[in-house]
Structure formats: C-alpha cells, structure tokens
Tab-separated table of C-alpha atoms in Angstrom:
chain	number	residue	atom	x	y	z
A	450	UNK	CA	-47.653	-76.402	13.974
A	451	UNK	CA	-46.210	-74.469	11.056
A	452	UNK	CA	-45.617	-77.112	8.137
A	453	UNK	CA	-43.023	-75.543	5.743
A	454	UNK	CA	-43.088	-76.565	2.113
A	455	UNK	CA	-42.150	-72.961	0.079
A	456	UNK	CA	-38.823	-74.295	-1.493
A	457	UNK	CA	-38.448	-73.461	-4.700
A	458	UNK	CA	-35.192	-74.587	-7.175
A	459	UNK	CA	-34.474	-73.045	-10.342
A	460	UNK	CA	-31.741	-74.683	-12.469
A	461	UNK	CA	-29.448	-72.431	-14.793
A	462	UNK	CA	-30.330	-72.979	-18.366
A	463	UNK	CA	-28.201	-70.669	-20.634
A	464	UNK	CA	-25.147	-68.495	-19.150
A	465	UNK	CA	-23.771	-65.236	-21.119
A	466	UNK	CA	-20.001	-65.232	-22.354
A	467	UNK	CA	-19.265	-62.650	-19.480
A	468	UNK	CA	-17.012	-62.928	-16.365
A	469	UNK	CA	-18.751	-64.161	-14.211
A	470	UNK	CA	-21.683	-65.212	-16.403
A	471	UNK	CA	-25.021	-63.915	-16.178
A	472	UNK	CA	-27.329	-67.506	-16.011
A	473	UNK	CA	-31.140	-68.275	-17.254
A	474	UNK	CA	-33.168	-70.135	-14.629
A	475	UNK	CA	-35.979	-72.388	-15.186
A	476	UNK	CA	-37.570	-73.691	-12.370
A	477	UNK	CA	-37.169	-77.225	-11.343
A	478	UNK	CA	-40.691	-78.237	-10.142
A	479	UNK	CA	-43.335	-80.099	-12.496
A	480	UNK	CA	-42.592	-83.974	-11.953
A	481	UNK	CA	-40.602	-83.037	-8.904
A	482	UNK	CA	-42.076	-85.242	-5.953
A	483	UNK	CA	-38.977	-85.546	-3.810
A	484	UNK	CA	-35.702	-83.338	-2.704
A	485	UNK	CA	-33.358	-84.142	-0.293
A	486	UNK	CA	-30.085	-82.002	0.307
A	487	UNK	CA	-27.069	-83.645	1.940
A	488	UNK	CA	-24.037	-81.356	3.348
A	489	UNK	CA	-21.584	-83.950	3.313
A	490	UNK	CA	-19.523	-82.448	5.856
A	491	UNK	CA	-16.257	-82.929	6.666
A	492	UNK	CA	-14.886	-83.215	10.313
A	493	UNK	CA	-11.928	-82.610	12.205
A	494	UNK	CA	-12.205	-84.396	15.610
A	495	UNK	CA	-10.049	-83.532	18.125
A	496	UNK	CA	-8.856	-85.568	21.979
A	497	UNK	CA	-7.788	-82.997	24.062
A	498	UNK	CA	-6.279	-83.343	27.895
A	499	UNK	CA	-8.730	-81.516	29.139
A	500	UNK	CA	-12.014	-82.775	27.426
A	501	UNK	CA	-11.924	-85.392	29.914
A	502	UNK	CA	-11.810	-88.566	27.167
A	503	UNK	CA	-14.560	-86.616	25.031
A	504	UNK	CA	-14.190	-84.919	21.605
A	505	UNK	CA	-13.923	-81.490	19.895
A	506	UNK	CA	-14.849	-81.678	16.261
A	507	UNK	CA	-14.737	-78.761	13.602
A	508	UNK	CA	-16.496	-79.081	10.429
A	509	UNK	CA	-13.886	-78.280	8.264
A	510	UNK	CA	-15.430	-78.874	4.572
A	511	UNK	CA	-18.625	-79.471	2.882
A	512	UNK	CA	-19.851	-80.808	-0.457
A	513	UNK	CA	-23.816	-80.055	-0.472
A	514	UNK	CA	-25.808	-81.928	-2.693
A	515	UNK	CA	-29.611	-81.881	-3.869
A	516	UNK	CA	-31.204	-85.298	-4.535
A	517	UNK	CA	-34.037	-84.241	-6.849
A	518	UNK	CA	-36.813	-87.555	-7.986
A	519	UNK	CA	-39.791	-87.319	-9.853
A	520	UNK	CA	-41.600	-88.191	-13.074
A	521	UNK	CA	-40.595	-87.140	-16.705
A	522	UNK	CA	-42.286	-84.150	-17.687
A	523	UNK	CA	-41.180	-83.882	-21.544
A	524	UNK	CA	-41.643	-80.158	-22.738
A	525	UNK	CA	-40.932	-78.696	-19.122
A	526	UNK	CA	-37.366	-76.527	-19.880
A	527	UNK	CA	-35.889	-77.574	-16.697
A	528	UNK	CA	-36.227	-80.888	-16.996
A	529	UNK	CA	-35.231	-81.112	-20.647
A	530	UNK	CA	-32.299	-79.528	-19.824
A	531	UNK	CA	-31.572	-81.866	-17.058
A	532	UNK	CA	-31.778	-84.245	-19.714
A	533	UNK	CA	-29.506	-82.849	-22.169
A	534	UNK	CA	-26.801	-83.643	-20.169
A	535	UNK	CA	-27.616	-87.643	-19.821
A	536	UNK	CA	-24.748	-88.608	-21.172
A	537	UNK	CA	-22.425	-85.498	-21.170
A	538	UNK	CA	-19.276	-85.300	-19.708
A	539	UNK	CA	-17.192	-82.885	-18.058
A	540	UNK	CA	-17.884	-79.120	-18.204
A	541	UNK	CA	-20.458	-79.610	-20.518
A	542	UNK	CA	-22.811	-80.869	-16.803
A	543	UNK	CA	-21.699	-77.470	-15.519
A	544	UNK	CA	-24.416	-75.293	-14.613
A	545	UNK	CA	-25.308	-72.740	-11.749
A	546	UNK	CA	-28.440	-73.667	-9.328
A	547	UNK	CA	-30.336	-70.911	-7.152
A	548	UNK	CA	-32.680	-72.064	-4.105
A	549	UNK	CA	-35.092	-70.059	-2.219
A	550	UNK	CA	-35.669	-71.757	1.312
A	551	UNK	CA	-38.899	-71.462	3.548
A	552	UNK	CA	-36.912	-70.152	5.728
A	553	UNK	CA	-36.650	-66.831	3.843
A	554	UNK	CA	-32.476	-67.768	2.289
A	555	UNK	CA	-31.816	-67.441	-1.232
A	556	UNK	CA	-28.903	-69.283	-1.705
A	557	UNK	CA	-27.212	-69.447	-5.647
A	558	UNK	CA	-24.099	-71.569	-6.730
A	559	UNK	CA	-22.021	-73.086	-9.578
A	560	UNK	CA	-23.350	-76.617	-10.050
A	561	UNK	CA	-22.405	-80.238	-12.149
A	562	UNK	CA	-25.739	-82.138	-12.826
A	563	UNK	CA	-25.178	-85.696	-12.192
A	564	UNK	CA	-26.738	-89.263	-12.173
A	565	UNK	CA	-29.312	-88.198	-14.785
A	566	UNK	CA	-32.495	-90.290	-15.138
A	567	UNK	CA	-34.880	-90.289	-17.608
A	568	UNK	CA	-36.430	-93.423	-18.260
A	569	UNK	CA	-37.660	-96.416	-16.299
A	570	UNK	CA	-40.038	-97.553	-13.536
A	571	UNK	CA	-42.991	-99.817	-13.645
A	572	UNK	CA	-44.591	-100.734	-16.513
A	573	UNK	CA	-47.988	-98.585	-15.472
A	574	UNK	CA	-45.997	-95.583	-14.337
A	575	UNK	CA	-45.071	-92.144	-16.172
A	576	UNK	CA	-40.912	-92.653	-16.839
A	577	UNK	CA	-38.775	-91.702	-13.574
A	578	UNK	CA	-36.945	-88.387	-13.610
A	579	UNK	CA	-33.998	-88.302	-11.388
A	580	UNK	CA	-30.447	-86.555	-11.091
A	581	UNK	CA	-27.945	-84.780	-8.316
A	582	UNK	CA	-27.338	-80.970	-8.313
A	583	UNK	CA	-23.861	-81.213	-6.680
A	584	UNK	CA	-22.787	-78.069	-5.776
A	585	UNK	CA	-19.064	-76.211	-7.022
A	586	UNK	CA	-17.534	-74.266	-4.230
A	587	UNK	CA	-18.821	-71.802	-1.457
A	588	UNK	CA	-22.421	-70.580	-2.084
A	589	UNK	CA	-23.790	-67.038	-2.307
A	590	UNK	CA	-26.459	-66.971	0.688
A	591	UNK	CA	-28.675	-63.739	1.092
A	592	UNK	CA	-31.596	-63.261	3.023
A	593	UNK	CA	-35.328	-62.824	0.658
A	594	UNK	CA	-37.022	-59.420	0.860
C-alpha cells in the first residue's frame, strides 16, 4: 500500500497589470484539515438502436471545484487573503489557483473564491476557516519534473 497525501494548493495573491497576468502564490495549507475536489460534470446520454436498451454518455462539460475546511490561521497570507474577499463581490473574488497532485500533475487556472468562512464553531474550538476555489474555464495541466 502506497498512501498518497503530497497535494499541495497555492492560491494567487497579487497578479501584474500584464496580458495574461503574471500571479503571486501563497500556499494554502496551515489550518487546512480537509479538501475535496468535485468535477461537476456534465453528461450527454445517448439511446441508440443498437446499444440494445443501454446508454452511451459523453461528458460534455465540467465545472471543478475545491472544497477547502480548516481552522483560522490569522497572519498566514493565504488565508488572509481568502478572507479579504468575505464579503466581496464580483471580479474582485477573481483569482488564479495552481495544484500540484501526488500523482506528479501541476495543474494552474483562473479561479472565483467563494462561500468564505471565517468565524464560528464550538465555543472551545479555534474559529472555522472554510471557502470554494471554483475554477474559470479549461485548466493548464503539465506533468512535474
């Protein structure tokens, strides 16, 4: 058994005025005890004669998301700029994420931070840290040397 826990996310901070703009990561980690990425896929399913009553789907769109919970870590760059955008709106939540997988991918992409959290929980407990990386468009993927 090979556990695999090497992830690593690193939100963009601070973007040049150039086309396309060169971002400033900070890595998302201290507090971080939970990610979860959806694809939300889209599907195209398809009845033909000659599928015998059975389907033929195409994924035809996605929407990938990163579900990122924690604790607040006040003083940590990523996570105060998480925060900054609490209670932003529009392209002022725009931002650019980059991932490096286990698996050896790094993948980078425009990005809206949403459903910001920075306060709550239980009464004993450090305040919860939450938010959704929701990804803008089709994502650079290149293999890690």
């Amino acid at each position: 058994m090979n556990p695999v826990w090497a992830n690593e996310i690193y939100i963009g901070t601070s973007a040049t005025s150039a086309t396309p703009p060169v971002w400033t990561y900070e890595k998302l980690c201290k507090g971080i005890e939970s990610v979860s990425f959806a694809s939300n896929e889209q599907n195209q399913q398809y009845y033909f004669l000659c599928g015998n009553g059975f389907a033929h789907n195409e994924v035809t769109g996605a929407a990938p998301a990163l579900t990122i919970s924690g604790r607040r870590i006040k003083g940590d760059a990523a996570q105060d700029y998480v925060a900054s955008k609490q209670f932003a709106l529009g392209t002022d939540r725009n931002t650019s994420v980059k991932i490096v997988t286990a698996e050896g991918k790094q993948i980078i992409c425009d990005a809206t931070i949403g459903d910001v959290v920075t306060f709550g929980g239980n009464t004993l407990d450090v305040n919860s840290f939450s938010c959704v990386i929701y990804l803008n468009g089709e994502p650079t993927v290149t293999d890690v040397t």
